[in-house]
Amino acid sequence: MKKILITGARGGIGLDAAKRLMALGHTVYATAHHERSIKALKEELTRYGDLAVVEKLDVTDPGDRAKAGAWDIDILINNAAIGNSGPLAEISIEKLREVFETNVFAGIALAQECIPHMKRQGYGKLVFVSSIEGLVPSPFLAPYSMTKFAIENVGITLREELKPFGIDVTLINPGAYHTGFNQRNFAQKDEWFDKQGLYKDHLDLLDVTEKKITFFEQKSTATIAKKIVKAVNARHAKRRYSAPYFQWLVLSSLRRLRI
């Protein structure tokens, strides 16, 4: 059995995967960004006993990352992410940097904390949760999808670079799931988007994009959580695991036709 760290495990895909891994006997460090989330998360995972180690972990905080590095993790699942949306022509560079800081730079920095222990023991695994948006992007979601495109490069590059150390690297590409993340992502633009700006005569375009994504959302995260478990338990994980299958077929076809 392995010691596994999952970031962003307060709910959704991260929490589902954590439960499934603990049910198999793995020890899981289930972490949440805010201290206020810890009590509820501990209560949610009480039945798993000592297999559940609930900790506050802000992936953008160097101190929190260093703390996690001392846990001697066998498998890191970089799942924590934030989002933003709206026209790339108008969003501020500062807001883009904020998304990149959490979704890309912090995940790399946390991996760097865990890699030395993995190298010493001659085994380890890094799992980066990307997205369907990292391969087939939607208009008006670039502030988020750009970071997932970057994660694709990170995962593929590290997979080759860490082979000499016995460290496996794999990507997880979820489609649309009804976890609330997409809704929060869409809502982020309300903090800055000016409906009287460049797109005042084309607001329907933003609405269409959001409706397409929510239409395809799966209520259960089981299909993608099972893929994470499969990646963790595989002796040699594949480069990529994705779900749900029909979304990849339908959405990929629609977007390629659009292009």
Short mmCIF file of C-alpha atoms in Angstrom, two decimals:
data_model
loop_
_atom_site.label_atom_id
_atom_site.label_comp_id
_atom_site.label_asym_id
_atom_site.label_seq_id
_atom_site.Cartn_x
_atom_site.Cartn_y
_atom_site.Cartn_z
CA MET A 1 0.00 0.00 0.00
CA LYS A 2 1.17 3.54 -0.81
CA LYS A 3 1.16 6.97 0.78
CA ILE A 4 -0.77 9.22 -1.60
CA LEU A 5 -1.20 12.99 -1.53
CA ILE A 6 -4.22 14.48 -3.29
CA THR A 7 -4.52 18.25 -3.56
CA GLY A 8 -7.95 19.81 -3.91
CA ALA A 9 -9.66 16.91 -2.15
CA ARG A 10 -12.40 18.95 -0.48
CA GLY A 11 -14.97 17.67 -2.97
CA GLY A 12 -15.67 16.57 -6.52
CA ILE A 13 -13.18 14.38 -8.35
CA GLY A 14 -10.47 14.71 -5.70
CA LEU A 15 -12.70 13.55 -2.85
CA ASP A 16 -14.17 10.70 -4.89
CA ALA A 17 -10.70 9.44 -5.83
CA ALA A 18 -9.48 9.76 -2.23
CA LYS A 19 -12.31 7.59 -0.94
CA ARG A 20 -11.74 4.92 -3.56
CA LEU A 21 -8.02 4.78 -2.84
CA MET A 22 -8.53 4.50 0.90
CA ALA A 23 -11.10 1.76 0.33
CA LEU A 24 -8.28 -0.20 -1.30
CA GLY A 25 -6.05 0.27 1.73
CA HIS A 26 -3.86 3.18 0.64
CA THR A 27 -3.04 5.96 3.09
CA VAL A 28 -4.28 9.21 1.59
CA TYR A 29 -3.27 12.72 2.55
CA ALA A 30 -6.51 14.43 1.55
CA THR A 31 -5.80 18.14 1.47
CA ALA A 32 -7.87 21.28 1.15
CA HIS A 33 -6.90 24.85 0.33
CA HIS A 34 -8.58 26.52 3.31
CA GLU A 35 -8.41 25.74 7.01
CA ARG A 36 -12.17 26.25 7.21
CA SER A 37 -12.69 23.15 5.04
CA ILE A 38 -10.73 20.79 7.28
CA LYS A 39 -13.35 19.96 9.91
CA ALA A 40 -16.01 18.96 7.36
CA LEU A 41 -13.50 16.95 5.35
CA LYS A 42 -12.36 15.06 8.45
CA GLU A 43 -15.97 14.21 9.27
CA GLU A 44 -16.55 13.05 5.70
CA LEU A 45 -13.58 10.66 5.93
CA THR A 46 -13.97 9.46 9.52
CA ARG A 47 -14.91 5.92 8.50
CA TYR A 48 -11.51 5.40 6.88
CA GLY A 49 -9.70 5.76 10.20
CA ASP A 50 -5.92 6.18 10.09
CA LEU A 51 -5.90 5.80 6.30
CA ALA A 52 -7.29 9.33 6.05
CA VAL A 53 -4.82 12.10 6.86
CA VAL A 54 -6.61 15.42 6.40
CA GLU A 55 -4.40 18.49 6.10
CA LYS A 56 -4.66 22.10 5.02
CA LEU A 57 -2.49 22.59 1.93
CA ASP A 58 -2.45 25.81 -0.04
CA VAL A 59 -0.43 24.79 -3.08
CA THR A 60 0.61 28.40 -3.70
CA ASP A 61 2.15 28.67 -0.21
CA PRO A 62 5.86 27.68 -0.14
CA GLY A 63 5.58 26.80 3.55
CA ASP A 64 2.67 24.44 2.94
CA ARG A 65 4.49 22.83 0.03
CA ALA A 66 7.61 22.28 2.13
CA LYS A 67 5.45 20.67 4.82
CA ALA A 68 3.99 18.31 2.24
CA GLY A 69 7.47 17.45 1.00
CA ALA A 70 8.31 16.13 4.45
CA TRP A 71 5.47 13.60 4.33
CA ASP A 72 7.55 11.22 2.16
CA ILE A 73 4.78 10.72 -0.37
CA ASP A 74 4.90 7.79 -2.80
CA ILE A 75 2.29 9.18 -5.19
CA LEU A 76 1.32 12.81 -5.76
CA ILE A 77 -2.01 13.61 -7.42
CA ASN A 78 -1.96 17.27 -8.45
CA ASN A 79 -5.68 17.94 -8.61
CA ALA A 80 -6.07 21.44 -7.12
CA ALA A 81 -7.11 24.06 -9.65
CA ILE A 82 -8.88 27.37 -10.03
CA GLY A 83 -10.43 28.92 -13.10
CA ASN A 84 -11.57 32.05 -14.84
CA SER A 85 -13.45 32.71 -18.05
CA GLY A 86 -14.46 35.39 -20.48
CA PRO A 87 -12.84 37.01 -23.53
CA LEU A 88 -9.07 36.67 -23.69
CA ALA A 89 -9.07 40.05 -25.46
CA GLU A 90 -10.23 41.75 -22.26
CA ILE A 91 -9.14 39.82 -19.19
CA SER A 92 -6.26 41.36 -17.26
CA ILE A 93 -2.83 39.75 -17.36
CA GLU A 94 -2.86 39.75 -13.54
CA LYS A 95 -5.89 37.46 -13.50
CA LEU A 96 -4.24 35.14 -16.03
CA ARG A 97 -1.14 35.01 -13.83
CA GLU A 98 -3.28 34.05 -10.84
CA VAL A 99 -4.70 31.02 -12.65
CA PHE A 100 -1.28 29.97 -13.92
CA GLU A 101 0.19 30.33 -10.43
CA THR A 102 -2.22 27.78 -8.96
CA ASN A 103 -2.77 25.44 -11.88
CA VAL A 104 0.75 25.26 -13.29
CA PHE A 105 3.57 26.75 -11.21
CA ALA A 106 2.33 25.56 -7.82
CA GLY A 107 1.79 22.03 -9.11
CA ILE A 108 5.32 21.90 -10.50
CA ALA A 109 6.73 23.31 -7.26
CA LEU A 110 4.88 20.71 -5.18
CA ALA A 111 6.15 17.95 -7.46
CA GLN A 112 9.68 19.27 -6.94
CA GLU A 113 9.18 18.89 -3.18
CA CYS A 114 8.15 15.24 -3.57
CA ILE A 115 10.58 14.09 -6.27
CA PRO A 116 13.74 13.84 -4.09
CA HIS A 117 12.10 11.27 -1.78
CA MET A 118 10.77 9.33 -4.77
CA LYS A 119 14.25 9.29 -6.30
CA ARG A 120 15.85 8.07 -3.07
CA GLN A 121 13.46 5.15 -2.80
CA GLY A 122 13.67 4.35 -6.50
CA TYR A 123 9.92 4.59 -6.99
CA GLY A 124 7.24 7.22 -7.26
CA LYS A 125 4.37 8.48 -9.33
CA LEU A 126 3.16 11.95 -10.31
CA VAL A 127 -0.43 12.28 -11.51
CA PHE A 128 -1.40 15.59 -13.08
CA VAL A 129 -5.12 16.26 -13.46
CA SER A 130 -5.49 18.13 -16.73
CA SER A 131 -8.78 18.50 -18.64
CA ILE A 132 -10.45 17.94 -21.98
CA GLU A 133 -9.88 21.69 -22.27
CA GLY A 134 -6.16 21.02 -22.35
CA LEU A 135 -6.55 19.28 -25.71
CA VAL A 136 -9.69 20.70 -27.33
CA PRO A 137 -10.34 24.22 -25.99
CA SER A 138 -13.57 26.17 -25.88
CA PRO A 139 -13.89 29.87 -26.72
CA PHE A 140 -14.11 32.18 -23.70
CA LEU A 141 -12.47 29.60 -21.43
CA ALA A 142 -8.88 30.38 -22.37
CA PRO A 143 -7.93 31.70 -18.91
CA TYR A 144 -8.48 28.15 -17.66
CA SER A 145 -7.75 26.00 -20.72
CA MET A 146 -4.39 27.71 -21.34
CA THR A 147 -3.17 26.34 -18.01
CA LYS A 148 -4.32 22.85 -18.89
CA PHE A 149 -2.46 23.03 -22.19
CA ALA A 150 0.63 23.88 -20.13
CA ILE A 151 -0.01 20.90 -17.83
CA GLU A 152 -0.06 18.64 -20.89
CA ASN A 153 3.50 19.74 -21.65
CA VAL A 154 4.54 19.39 -18.00
CA GLY A 155 3.22 15.85 -17.76
CA ILE A 156 4.72 14.61 -21.02
CA THR A 157 8.08 16.27 -20.33
CA LEU A 158 8.40 14.97 -16.77
CA ARG A 159 7.38 11.50 -17.90
CA GLU A 160 10.55 11.33 -19.99
CA GLU A 161 12.83 13.26 -17.65
CA LEU A 162 12.04 11.18 -14.56
CA LYS A 163 12.27 7.73 -16.15
CA PRO A 164 15.90 7.24 -14.97
CA PHE A 165 14.71 7.56 -11.37
CA GLY A 166 11.86 5.06 -11.60
CA ILE A 167 9.28 7.83 -11.26
CA ASP A 168 6.17 7.41 -13.37
CA VAL A 169 4.17 10.41 -14.65
CA THR A 170 0.66 10.33 -16.06
CA LEU A 171 -2.07 12.76 -17.12
CA ILE A 172 -5.77 12.58 -16.24
CA ASN A 173 -8.15 14.34 -18.62
CA PRO A 174 -11.67 14.75 -17.22
CA GLY A 175 -14.51 15.92 -19.39
CA ALA A 176 -17.43 17.90 -17.94
CA TYR A 177 -18.66 16.80 -14.52
CA HIS A 178 -21.27 18.47 -12.34
CA THR A 179 -19.04 19.28 -9.37
CA GLY A 180 -19.74 23.01 -9.33
CA PHE A 181 -16.29 23.82 -10.70
CA ASN A 182 -17.57 24.86 -14.14
CA GLN A 183 -20.18 27.12 -12.59
CA ARG A 184 -17.56 28.80 -10.38
CA ASN A 185 -15.33 29.12 -13.41
CA PHE A 186 -18.03 30.88 -15.43
CA ALA A 187 -18.90 33.13 -12.49
CA GLN A 188 -15.33 34.42 -12.17
CA LYS A 189 -15.78 36.66 -15.19
CA ASP A 190 -18.59 38.52 -13.40
CA GLU A 191 -15.92 40.15 -11.23
CA TRP A 192 -14.31 41.93 -14.17
CA PHE A 193 -16.22 41.45 -17.44
CA ASP A 194 -17.79 44.63 -18.81
CA LYS A 195 -20.98 43.78 -20.68
CA GLN A 196 -20.74 47.18 -22.35
CA GLY A 197 -17.24 46.47 -23.62
CA LEU A 198 -15.98 44.79 -26.78
CA TYR A 199 -18.60 42.05 -26.66
CA LYS A 200 -21.66 44.14 -25.83
CA ASP A 201 -23.29 43.07 -29.12
CA HIS A 202 -22.18 39.42 -28.82
CA LEU A 203 -23.00 38.37 -25.26
CA ASP A 204 -24.91 35.39 -26.65
CA LEU A 205 -21.60 33.80 -27.71
CA LEU A 206 -20.49 33.49 -24.10
CA ASP A 207 -23.84 32.08 -23.09
CA VAL A 208 -23.76 29.43 -25.82
CA THR A 209 -20.33 28.20 -24.74
CA GLU A 210 -21.38 27.82 -21.11
CA LYS A 211 -24.63 26.04 -22.00
CA LYS A 212 -22.78 23.54 -24.20
CA ILE A 213 -20.46 22.59 -21.37
CA THR A 214 -23.14 22.31 -18.69
CA PHE A 215 -25.31 20.26 -21.06
CA PHE A 216 -22.64 17.55 -21.19
CA GLU A 217 -21.91 17.50 -17.45
CA GLN A 218 -22.01 14.09 -15.77
CA LYS A 219 -23.67 14.00 -12.36
CA SER A 220 -21.37 11.31 -10.99
CA THR A 221 -17.58 11.61 -10.92
CA ALA A 222 -17.20 7.81 -10.77
CA THR A 223 -15.89 7.33 -14.32
CA ILE A 224 -12.95 9.70 -13.93
CA ALA A 225 -12.23 8.80 -10.28
CA LYS A 226 -11.90 5.17 -11.36
CA LYS A 227 -9.36 6.23 -13.98
CA ILE A 228 -7.30 7.95 -11.29
CA VAL A 229 -7.38 4.76 -9.23
CA LYS A 230 -6.34 2.78 -12.30
CA ALA A 231 -3.41 5.12 -12.92
CA VAL A 232 -2.33 4.86 -9.27
CA ASN A 233 -2.51 1.07 -9.15
CA ALA A 234 -0.92 0.43 -12.55
CA ARG A 235 2.60 -0.91 -12.41
CA HIS A 236 3.43 1.30 -15.37
CA ALA A 237 0.70 3.89 -15.90
CA LYS A 238 -0.25 4.98 -19.38
CA ARG A 239 0.62 8.50 -20.46
CA ARG A 240 -3.04 9.55 -20.35
CA TYR A 241 -6.38 8.46 -18.90
CA SER A 242 -9.62 10.22 -19.87
CA ALA A 243 -13.35 10.01 -19.20
CA PRO A 244 -16.23 10.04 -19.89
CA TYR A 245 -15.62 8.37 -23.22
CA PHE A 246 -18.67 9.69 -25.08
CA GLN A 247 -17.73 13.31 -24.30
CA TRP A 248 -14.38 12.86 -25.93
CA LEU A 249 -16.04 11.50 -29.05
CA VAL A 250 -18.78 14.12 -29.27
CA LEU A 251 -16.97 17.25 -28.08
CA SER A 252 -13.81 16.54 -30.02
CA SER A 253 -15.81 16.04 -33.21
CA LEU A 254 -17.88 19.19 -32.71
CA ARG A 255 -14.87 21.38 -32.01
CA ARG A 256 -12.88 20.05 -34.92
CA LEU A 257 -15.83 20.68 -37.22
CA ARG A 258 -16.03 24.21 -35.85
CA ILE A 259 -12.35 24.78 -36.53
#
